[in-house]
Amino acid sequence: MKPKPISKNQNWLLFTAFVGANLLQSSITKWCLMDDILSKLGVKN
């Protein structure tokens, strides 16, 4: 039997790694890019 892949598209795994890296960076620097983007779009805290 052939093992099933985790994801059919490897881009989802790269996206998950990118999000994880951003979470790590945010925890170290106390700055979050998504917070800036959402505030510019008008989303309130």
PDB file of C-alpha atoms in Angstrom:
ATOM      1  CA  MET A   1       0.000   0.000   0.000  1.00  0.00           C
ATOM      2  CA  LYS A   2       1.227   3.435  -0.913  1.00  0.00           C
ATOM      3  CA  PRO A   3       1.265   5.940   2.007  1.00  0.00           C
ATOM      4  CA  LYS A   4      -1.107   8.867   1.669  1.00  0.00           C
ATOM      5  CA  PRO A   5       0.484  12.306   1.449  1.00  0.00           C
ATOM      6  CA  ILE A   6      -0.188  14.828   4.195  1.00  0.00           C
ATOM      7  CA  SER A   7      -1.316  17.316   1.586  1.00  0.00           C
ATOM      8  CA  LYS A   8      -1.962  17.010  -2.118  1.00  0.00           C
ATOM      9  CA  ASN A   9      -0.436  20.428  -2.662  1.00  0.00           C
ATOM     10  CA  GLN A  10       2.920  21.191  -1.026  1.00  0.00           C
ATOM     11  CA  ASN A  11       2.116  24.923  -1.023  1.00  0.00           C
ATOM     12  CA  TRP A  12      -0.170  24.375   1.979  1.00  0.00           C
ATOM     13  CA  LEU A  13       2.773  23.014   3.957  1.00  0.00           C
ATOM     14  CA  LEU A  14       4.872  26.035   2.960  1.00  0.00           C
ATOM     15  CA  PHE A  15       2.026  28.349   3.967  1.00  0.00           C
ATOM     16  CA  THR A  16       1.809  26.648   7.368  1.00  0.00           C
ATOM     17  CA  ALA A  17       5.568  27.072   7.863  1.00  0.00           C
ATOM     18  CA  PHE A  18       5.270  30.763   6.893  1.00  0.00           C
ATOM     19  CA  VAL A  19       2.487  31.340   9.428  1.00  0.00           C
ATOM     20  CA  GLY A  20       4.484  29.536  12.115  1.00  0.00           C
ATOM     21  CA  ALA A  21       7.556  31.668  11.391  1.00  0.00           C
ATOM     22  CA  ASN A  22       5.448  34.828  11.648  1.00  0.00           C
ATOM     23  CA  LEU A  23       4.033  33.681  14.999  1.00  0.00           C
ATOM     24  CA  LEU A  24       7.553  33.044  16.283  1.00  0.00           C
ATOM     25  CA  GLN A  25       8.736  36.459  15.052  1.00  0.00           C
ATOM     26  CA  SER A  26       5.716  38.134  16.644  1.00  0.00           C
ATOM     27  CA  SER A  27       6.388  36.514  20.008  1.00  0.00           C
ATOM     28  CA  ILE A  28      10.000  37.709  20.005  1.00  0.00           C
ATOM     29  CA  THR A  29       9.541  41.279  18.723  1.00  0.00           C
ATOM     30  CA  LYS A  30       6.047  42.034  20.127  1.00  0.00           C
ATOM     31  CA  TRP A  31       5.093  43.329  16.649  1.00  0.00           C
ATOM     32  CA  CYS A  32       2.538  41.685  14.402  1.00  0.00           C
ATOM     33  CA  LEU A  33       2.186  42.451  10.705  1.00  0.00           C
ATOM     34  CA  MET A  34      -1.422  41.224  10.654  1.00  0.00           C
ATOM     35  CA  ASP A  35      -2.315  43.723  13.385  1.00  0.00           C
ATOM     36  CA  ASP A  36      -1.028  46.567  11.199  1.00  0.00           C
ATOM     37  CA  ILE A  37      -2.850  45.270   8.124  1.00  0.00           C
ATOM     38  CA  LEU A  38      -6.168  44.880   9.952  1.00  0.00           C
ATOM     39  CA  SER A  39      -5.923  48.317  11.578  1.00  0.00           C
ATOM     40  CA  LYS A  40      -5.340  49.903   8.145  1.00  0.00           C
ATOM     41  CA  LEU A  41      -8.428  48.080   6.876  1.00  0.00           C
ATOM     42  CA  GLY A  42     -10.460  49.660   9.668  1.00  0.00           C
ATOM     43  CA  VAL A  43     -10.835  46.708  12.027  1.00  0.00           C
ATOM     44  CA  LYS A  44     -10.972  47.920  15.624  1.00  0.00           C
ATOM     45  CA  ASN A  45      -9.276  46.210  18.572  1.00  0.00           C
TER      46      ASN A  45
END
